[in-house]
Tab-separated table of C-alpha atoms in Angstrom:
chain	number	residue	atom	x	y	z
A	295	UNK	CA	4.497	16.277	-7.727
A	296	UNK	CA	5.537	14.002	-10.589
A	297	UNK	CA	3.061	13.850	-13.373
A	298	UNK	CA	2.722	10.239	-15.159
A	299	UNK	CA	3.938	9.995	-18.448
A	300	UNK	CA	2.005	8.814	-21.567
A	301	UNK	CA	4.031	5.373	-21.536
A	302	UNK	CA	3.053	5.079	-17.673
A	303	UNK	CA	-0.771	5.442	-18.142
A	304	UNK	CA	-0.622	3.316	-21.397
A	305	UNK	CA	1.036	0.529	-19.339
A	306	UNK	CA	-1.522	0.854	-16.266
A	307	UNK	CA	-4.383	0.878	-18.857
A	308	UNK	CA	-2.732	-2.321	-20.586
A	309	UNK	CA	-2.617	-4.063	-17.342
A	310	UNK	CA	-6.014	-3.622	-16.291
A	311	UNK	CA	-7.588	-6.340	-18.509
A	312	UNK	CA	-5.000	-8.696	-17.121
A	313	UNK	CA	-6.186	-7.880	-13.653
A	314	UNK	CA	-9.653	-8.490	-14.604
A	315	UNK	CA	-8.794	-11.835	-16.214
A	316	UNK	CA	-6.968	-12.842	-12.815
A	317	UNK	CA	-9.914	-11.867	-10.679
A	318	UNK	CA	-12.284	-13.630	-12.661
A	319	UNK	CA	-10.067	-16.733	-12.794
A	320	UNK	CA	-9.846	-16.501	-8.905
A	321	UNK	CA	-13.607	-15.905	-8.649
A	322	UNK	CA	-14.280	-19.051	-10.776
A	323	UNK	CA	-11.724	-21.144	-8.592
A	324	UNK	CA	-13.372	-19.919	-5.383
A	325	UNK	CA	-16.852	-20.798	-6.937
A	326	UNK	CA	-15.800	-24.249	-7.804
A	327	UNK	CA	-14.257	-24.770	-4.395
A	328	UNK	CA	-17.331	-23.570	-2.480
A	329	UNK	CA	-19.589	-25.722	-4.555
A	330	UNK	CA	-17.081	-28.835	-3.701
A	331	UNK	CA	-17.497	-28.342	-0.184
A	332	UNK	CA	-21.220	-27.583	-0.359
A	333	UNK	CA	-21.953	-30.830	-2.566
A	334	UNK	CA	-22.102	-33.156	0.334
A	335	UNK	CA	-24.550	-31.006	2.410
A	336	UNK	CA	-26.765	-30.571	-0.953
A	337	UNK	CA	-26.493	-34.153	-1.785
A	338	UNK	CA	-27.807	-35.014	1.806
A	339	UNK	CA	-30.561	-32.207	1.557
A	340	UNK	CA	-31.521	-33.914	-1.739
A	341	UNK	CA	-31.596	-37.468	-0.409
A	342	UNK	CA	-33.471	-36.771	2.752
A	343	UNK	CA	-35.965	-33.876	1.412
A	344	UNK	CA	-36.116	-33.376	-2.467
A	345	UNK	CA	-36.293	-37.213	-3.230
A	346	UNK	CA	-39.015	-38.168	-0.749
A	347	UNK	CA	-41.212	-35.298	-2.107
A	348	UNK	CA	-40.692	-36.409	-5.635
A	349	UNK	CA	-41.217	-40.113	-4.757
A	350	UNK	CA	-44.313	-39.261	-2.930
A	351	UNK	CA	-45.852	-37.397	-5.925
A	352	UNK	CA	-44.804	-40.275	-8.291
A	353	UNK	CA	-46.638	-42.789	-5.922
A	354	UNK	CA	-49.798	-40.529	-5.579
A	355	UNK	CA	-50.081	-40.818	-9.610
A	356	UNK	CA	-49.214	-44.639	-9.769
A	357	UNK	CA	-51.315	-47.826	-9.559
A	358	UNK	CA	-49.442	-49.190	-6.540
A	359	UNK	CA	-49.568	-52.923	-5.972
A	360	UNK	CA	-48.434	-54.430	-2.642
A	361	UNK	CA	-46.976	-57.666	-2.764
A	362	UNK	CA	-44.659	-59.893	-0.406
A	363	UNK	CA	-41.397	-58.429	-1.838
A	364	UNK	CA	-42.764	-54.914	-1.416
A	365	UNK	CA	-44.841	-52.610	-3.823
A	366	UNK	CA	-44.713	-52.207	-7.585
A	367	UNK	CA	-45.811	-49.467	-9.852
A	368	UNK	CA	-48.160	-50.653	-12.830
A	369	UNK	CA	-48.856	-47.246	-14.734
A	370	UNK	CA	-49.846	-43.877	-13.768
A	371	UNK	CA	-53.381	-42.493	-13.119
A	372	UNK	CA	-55.361	-39.942	-11.489
A	373	UNK	CA	-57.721	-42.437	-9.771
A	374	UNK	CA	-55.929	-42.034	-6.402
A	375	UNK	CA	-57.081	-38.380	-6.277
A	376	UNK	CA	-60.268	-39.153	-7.413
A	377	UNK	CA	-60.793	-42.031	-5.039
A	378	UNK	CA	-59.793	-39.526	-1.784
A	379	UNK	CA	-61.459	-36.531	-3.050
A	380	UNK	CA	-65.023	-38.321	-3.152
A	381	UNK	CA	-64.252	-40.135	0.121
A	382	UNK	CA	-66.074	-38.837	3.312
A	383	UNK	CA	-63.158	-39.650	5.595
A	384	UNK	CA	-61.068	-37.242	3.574
A	385	UNK	CA	-63.620	-34.454	3.552
A	386	UNK	CA	-63.882	-34.822	7.456
A	387	UNK	CA	-60.212	-34.853	7.840
A	388	UNK	CA	-59.851	-31.523	5.682
A	389	UNK	CA	-62.463	-29.866	7.553
A	390	UNK	CA	-61.101	-30.671	10.779
A	391	UNK	CA	-57.649	-29.943	9.877
A	392	UNK	CA	-58.599	-26.632	8.549
A	393	UNK	CA	-60.537	-25.980	11.507
A	394	UNK	CA	-58.203	-26.938	14.082
A	395	UNK	CA	-55.321	-24.844	12.393
A	396	UNK	CA	-57.652	-21.670	12.323
A	397	UNK	CA	-58.715	-22.099	15.923
A	398	UNK	CA	-55.044	-22.873	17.417
A	399	UNK	CA	-52.995	-20.482	15.644
A	400	UNK	CA	-55.693	-17.638	16.311
A	401	UNK	CA	-55.682	-18.356	20.118
A	402	UNK	CA	-52.022	-18.969	20.107
A	403	UNK	CA	-51.132	-15.606	18.240
A	404	UNK	CA	-53.559	-13.750	20.499
A	405	UNK	CA	-52.170	-15.318	23.797
A	406	UNK	CA	-48.463	-15.115	22.604
A	407	UNK	CA	-48.674	-11.436	21.755
A	408	UNK	CA	-50.305	-10.556	25.284
A	409	UNK	CA	-47.603	-12.818	26.800
A	410	UNK	CA	-45.054	-11.147	24.669
A	411	UNK	CA	-46.071	-7.583	25.555
A	412	UNK	CA	-45.961	-8.351	29.504
A	413	UNK	CA	-42.509	-9.876	29.105
A	414	UNK	CA	-41.138	-6.937	26.800
A	415	UNK	CA	-42.340	-4.457	29.980
A	416	UNK	CA	-40.586	-6.552	32.716
A	417	UNK	CA	-37.497	-5.098	33.943
A	418	UNK	CA	-36.694	-7.980	36.195
A	419	UNK	CA	-37.110	-11.521	35.972
A	420	UNK	CA	-37.552	-11.460	32.199
A	421	UNK	CA	-34.988	-13.979	31.638
A	422	UNK	CA	-36.529	-16.605	34.101
A	423	UNK	CA	-39.927	-16.024	32.554
A	424	UNK	CA	-38.511	-16.891	28.984
A	425	UNK	CA	-36.802	-19.896	30.498
A	426	UNK	CA	-40.159	-21.170	32.089
A	427	UNK	CA	-41.754	-20.508	28.917
A	428	UNK	CA	-39.361	-22.589	26.894
A	429	UNK	CA	-40.170	-25.587	29.064
A	430	UNK	CA	-43.555	-26.468	27.215
A	431	UNK	CA	-42.245	-25.429	23.748
A	432	UNK	CA	-38.767	-27.454	23.937
A	433	UNK	CA	-40.733	-30.423	25.134
A	434	UNK	CA	-40.940	-33.418	22.613
A	435	UNK	CA	-44.703	-33.529	21.245
A	436	UNK	CA	-44.962	-37.073	21.814
A	437	UNK	CA	-43.930	-36.776	25.655
A	438	UNK	CA	-46.104	-33.641	25.845
A	439	UNK	CA	-49.082	-35.715	24.444
A	440	UNK	CA	-48.233	-38.474	26.957
A	441	UNK	CA	-48.486	-35.925	29.573
A	442	UNK	CA	-51.709	-34.657	28.706
A	443	UNK	CA	-53.045	-38.112	27.857
A	444	UNK	CA	-52.543	-38.787	31.646
A	445	UNK	CA	-54.131	-35.487	32.729
A	446	UNK	CA	-57.242	-35.933	30.601
A	447	UNK	CA	-57.478	-39.876	31.565
A	448	UNK	CA	-61.157	-40.774	32.509
A	449	UNK	CA	-59.865	-43.146	35.373
A	450	UNK	CA	-56.755	-41.826	36.981
A	451	UNK	CA	-56.523	-38.259	35.453
A	452	UNK	CA	-55.554	-34.979	37.269
A	453	UNK	CA	-58.593	-33.335	35.509
A	454	UNK	CA	-60.774	-36.130	36.697
A	455	UNK	CA	-59.656	-35.604	40.101
A	456	UNK	CA	-60.150	-31.855	40.033
A	457	UNK	CA	-63.764	-32.094	38.654
A	458	UNK	CA	-64.857	-34.703	41.263
A	459	UNK	CA	-63.295	-32.624	43.916
A	460	UNK	CA	-65.239	-29.609	42.968
A	461	UNK	CA	-68.585	-31.686	42.329
A	462	UNK	CA	-68.758	-31.163	38.621
A	463	UNK	CA	-68.906	-35.129	37.764
A	464	UNK	CA	-66.642	-37.117	35.947
A	465	UNK	CA	-66.551	-36.021	32.456
A	466	UNK	CA	-64.781	-38.040	29.612
A	467	UNK	CA	-62.553	-35.541	28.106
A	468	UNK	CA	-61.289	-38.034	25.483
A	469	UNK	CA	-64.267	-40.080	25.169
A	470	UNK	CA	-66.581	-37.927	22.958
A	471	UNK	CA	-65.920	-35.955	19.839
A	472	UNK	CA	-66.305	-32.322	20.999
A	473	UNK	CA	-64.371	-32.953	24.367
A	474	UNK	CA	-61.600	-34.976	22.534
A	475	UNK	CA	-61.111	-32.091	19.924
A	476	UNK	CA	-61.191	-29.294	22.755
A	477	UNK	CA	-58.502	-31.388	24.849
A	478	UNK	CA	-56.284	-31.732	22.069
A	479	UNK	CA	-56.441	-27.993	21.131
A	480	UNK	CA	-55.856	-27.049	24.956
A	481	UNK	CA	-52.672	-29.452	24.874
A	482	UNK	CA	-51.392	-27.772	21.502
A	483	UNK	CA	-52.079	-24.279	22.596
A	484	UNK	CA	-50.243	-25.058	25.927
A	485	UNK	CA	-47.142	-26.209	24.132
A	486	UNK	CA	-46.869	-23.823	21.040
A	487	UNK	CA	-48.243	-20.328	22.583
A	488	UNK	CA	-44.508	-19.980	24.165
A	489	UNK	CA	-43.211	-20.141	20.571
A	490	UNK	CA	-45.297	-17.201	19.486
A	491	UNK	CA	-44.659	-15.310	22.647
A	492	UNK	CA	-40.754	-15.475	21.978
A	493	UNK	CA	-41.061	-14.513	18.528
A	494	UNK	CA	-43.145	-11.558	19.358
A	495	UNK	CA	-40.855	-10.439	22.219
A	496	UNK	CA	-37.853	-10.532	19.539
A	497	UNK	CA	-39.922	-8.506	17.429
A	498	UNK	CA	-40.769	-6.009	19.955
A	499	UNK	CA	-37.219	-5.387	21.092
A	500	UNK	CA	-36.428	-4.680	17.509
A	501	UNK	CA	-39.055	-1.758	17.412
A	502	UNK	CA	-37.559	1.713	17.274
A	503	UNK	CA	-38.095	3.677	20.665
A	504	UNK	CA	-38.290	6.916	18.764
A	505	UNK	CA	-41.838	6.352	17.611
A	506	UNK	CA	-43.074	5.337	21.053
A	507	UNK	CA	-41.402	8.563	22.290
A	508	UNK	CA	-43.380	10.701	19.492
A	509	UNK	CA	-46.315	9.012	20.417
A	510	UNK	CA	-46.032	9.921	23.922
A	511	UNK	CA	-45.153	13.610	23.193
A	512	UNK	CA	-48.578	13.675	21.030
A	513	UNK	CA	-50.523	12.364	24.223
A	514	UNK	CA	-51.361	9.008	23.100
A	515	UNK	CA	-52.474	6.675	25.674
A	516	UNK	CA	-51.319	3.042	26.127
A	517	UNK	CA	-54.252	1.575	24.392
A	518	UNK	CA	-53.780	4.155	21.211
A	519	UNK	CA	-50.048	3.552	21.137
A	520	UNK	CA	-50.765	-0.344	21.005
A	521	UNK	CA	-52.966	-0.171	17.988
A	522	UNK	CA	-51.668	2.603	16.292
A	523	UNK	CA	-47.882	2.121	16.696
A	524	UNK	CA	-46.943	-1.215	18.040
A	525	UNK	CA	-49.123	-3.459	16.151
A	526	UNK	CA	-48.796	-2.066	12.734
A	527	UNK	CA	-44.818	-2.176	13.320
A	528	UNK	CA	-45.134	-5.728	14.706
A	529	UNK	CA	-47.343	-6.880	11.518
A	530	UNK	CA	-44.115	-8.764	10.028
A	531	UNK	CA	-43.304	-10.575	13.143
A	532	UNK	CA	-46.985	-11.924	13.658
A	533	UNK	CA	-46.975	-12.546	10.109
A	534	UNK	CA	-43.842	-14.884	10.437
A	535	UNK	CA	-45.203	-16.299	13.655
A	536	UNK	CA	-48.396	-17.331	11.794
A	537	UNK	CA	-46.760	-18.784	8.744
A	538	UNK	CA	-44.745	-21.084	10.974
A	539	UNK	CA	-47.970	-22.267	12.862
A	540	UNK	CA	-49.905	-22.754	9.919
A	541	UNK	CA	-47.049	-25.185	8.385
A	542	UNK	CA	-47.021	-27.118	11.989
A	543	UNK	CA	-50.659	-27.056	12.887
A	544	UNK	CA	-51.844	-28.147	9.324
A	545	UNK	CA	-49.365	-31.149	9.236
A	546	UNK	CA	-50.180	-32.095	12.998
A	547	UNK	CA	-49.652	-35.900	13.385
A	548	UNK	CA	-47.888	-36.882	16.491
A	549	UNK	CA	-50.411	-35.031	18.934
A	550	UNK	CA	-53.469	-36.614	17.700
A	551	UNK	CA	-51.649	-39.834	17.083
A	552	UNK	CA	-50.466	-40.335	20.805
A	553	UNK	CA	-53.305	-38.305	22.713
A	554	UNK	CA	-56.318	-39.536	20.862
A	555	UNK	CA	-55.268	-41.964	18.237
A	556	UNK	CA	-57.536	-40.078	15.897
A	557	UNK	CA	-60.649	-40.753	17.869
A	558	UNK	CA	-63.035	-41.383	19.215
A	559	UNK	CA	-64.058	-42.692	16.068
A	560	UNK	CA	-62.492	-40.248	13.226
A	561	UNK	CA	-63.134	-37.102	15.491
A	562	UNK	CA	-59.505	-35.912	15.593
A	563	UNK	CA	-58.303	-37.796	12.616
A	564	UNK	CA	-56.190	-35.024	10.668
A	565	UNK	CA	-54.896	-35.231	7.035
A	566	UNK	CA	-51.395	-36.720	8.153
A	567	UNK	CA	-52.971	-39.336	10.486
A	568	UNK	CA	-55.525	-40.281	7.811
A	569	UNK	CA	-52.516	-40.371	5.394
A	570	UNK	CA	-50.355	-42.729	7.934
A	571	UNK	CA	-53.607	-44.926	8.343
A	572	UNK	CA	-54.197	-45.220	4.695
A	573	UNK	CA	-50.757	-46.388	3.928
A	574	UNK	CA	-49.433	-48.178	6.656
A	575	UNK	CA	-52.812	-49.673	8.137
A	576	UNK	CA	-54.895	-50.241	4.868
A	577	UNK	CA	-51.698	-50.652	2.617
A	578	UNK	CA	-53.113	-48.239	0.029
A	579	UNK	CA	-49.912	-46.387	-0.746
A	580	UNK	CA	-51.204	-44.760	-3.735
A	581	UNK	CA	-53.929	-42.900	-1.846
A	582	UNK	CA	-52.018	-42.259	1.199
A	583	UNK	CA	-49.584	-40.490	-0.822
A	584	UNK	CA	-52.088	-38.722	-2.632
A	585	UNK	CA	-53.410	-37.309	0.674
A	586	UNK	CA	-50.252	-36.173	1.769
A	587	UNK	CA	-49.438	-34.400	-1.514
A	588	UNK	CA	-53.001	-32.905	-1.469
A	589	UNK	CA	-52.422	-31.525	2.126
A	590	UNK	CA	-48.932	-29.969	1.252
A	591	UNK	CA	-50.392	-28.190	-2.092
A	592	UNK	CA	-53.424	-26.898	0.198
A	593	UNK	CA	-51.252	-25.677	3.017
A	594	UNK	CA	-48.803	-24.003	0.260
A	595	UNK	CA	-51.743	-22.238	-1.241
A	596	UNK	CA	-52.946	-21.020	1.980
A	597	UNK	CA	-49.647	-19.596	2.866
A	598	UNK	CA	-49.336	-17.732	-0.352
A	599	UNK	CA	-52.693	-16.397	-0.368
A	600	UNK	CA	-51.957	-15.314	3.428
A	601	UNK	CA	-48.794	-13.631	2.257
A	602	UNK	CA	-50.620	-11.845	-0.528
A	603	UNK	CA	-53.325	-10.507	1.687
A	604	UNK	CA	-50.607	-9.412	4.456
A	605	UNK	CA	-48.581	-7.598	1.619
A	606	UNK	CA	-51.743	-5.843	0.533
A	607	UNK	CA	-52.579	-4.791	4.128
A	608	UNK	CA	-49.122	-3.627	4.818
A	609	UNK	CA	-48.753	-1.547	1.648
A	610	UNK	CA	-52.361	0.172	2.408
A	611	UNK	CA	-51.189	1.081	6.020
């Protein structure tokens, strides 16, 4: 075996800084090329996402005057937030949105988890069942709202016919505040529960089977296995589903706008519907954007608190 001489070793050592410089130059060039190709996408995202958010915050802090040529900004103020925080309609919209979010998300998570457990145990027909589950979820919310509006219609609706045939009278599902809220929740739960179920099925498939085999060897029954093994391992998946549903439910707009119009009265007026009405019906752009910004801040705080509690539970488990 030929041993390297001192001159060869010195030459190799002397080449290393050159190689490092070449690699650094190549890395910088690749980075510039990557940014060049990514810049159009980043520009579009900034125009359609970041800029509207910043512009909405600016409008919420401005004295907005509507004219025939559009609207004008005349100084900055916090009066828009003071106006909405002291308005009874905003307080009710906030209470309704929070109540609606908590109830629908809780029901959807429970039903979705149960459906996911059933689908995960199916040996035949799982693909067909999941395809059927995708139908409500993949349906556009506006079309789903129109469908449920026909079902709950007080004159020719399907539910009206069923109740009449059973001799239960002719209730007005969308005519009273309580029934309208329940009807809207039913429509939302019907549409979005499959979304939670699919996420739960994906989480169940990824769970390690060795843990369940060990539980079976220890003599654990199905109920004990679910509470002591399946549910703790499934917490991250359920947390992800809850986060997605909180973001969607708290900003609900199209379902109440089409199904109930926010009524009767203001019974089903969410913060998003109230923001729309304030801006485009009352032409109060400052207060309308303040409602939208306040809703975004509240849902952000809620998600952060949920993540903090979830992490604490996982660390204690």
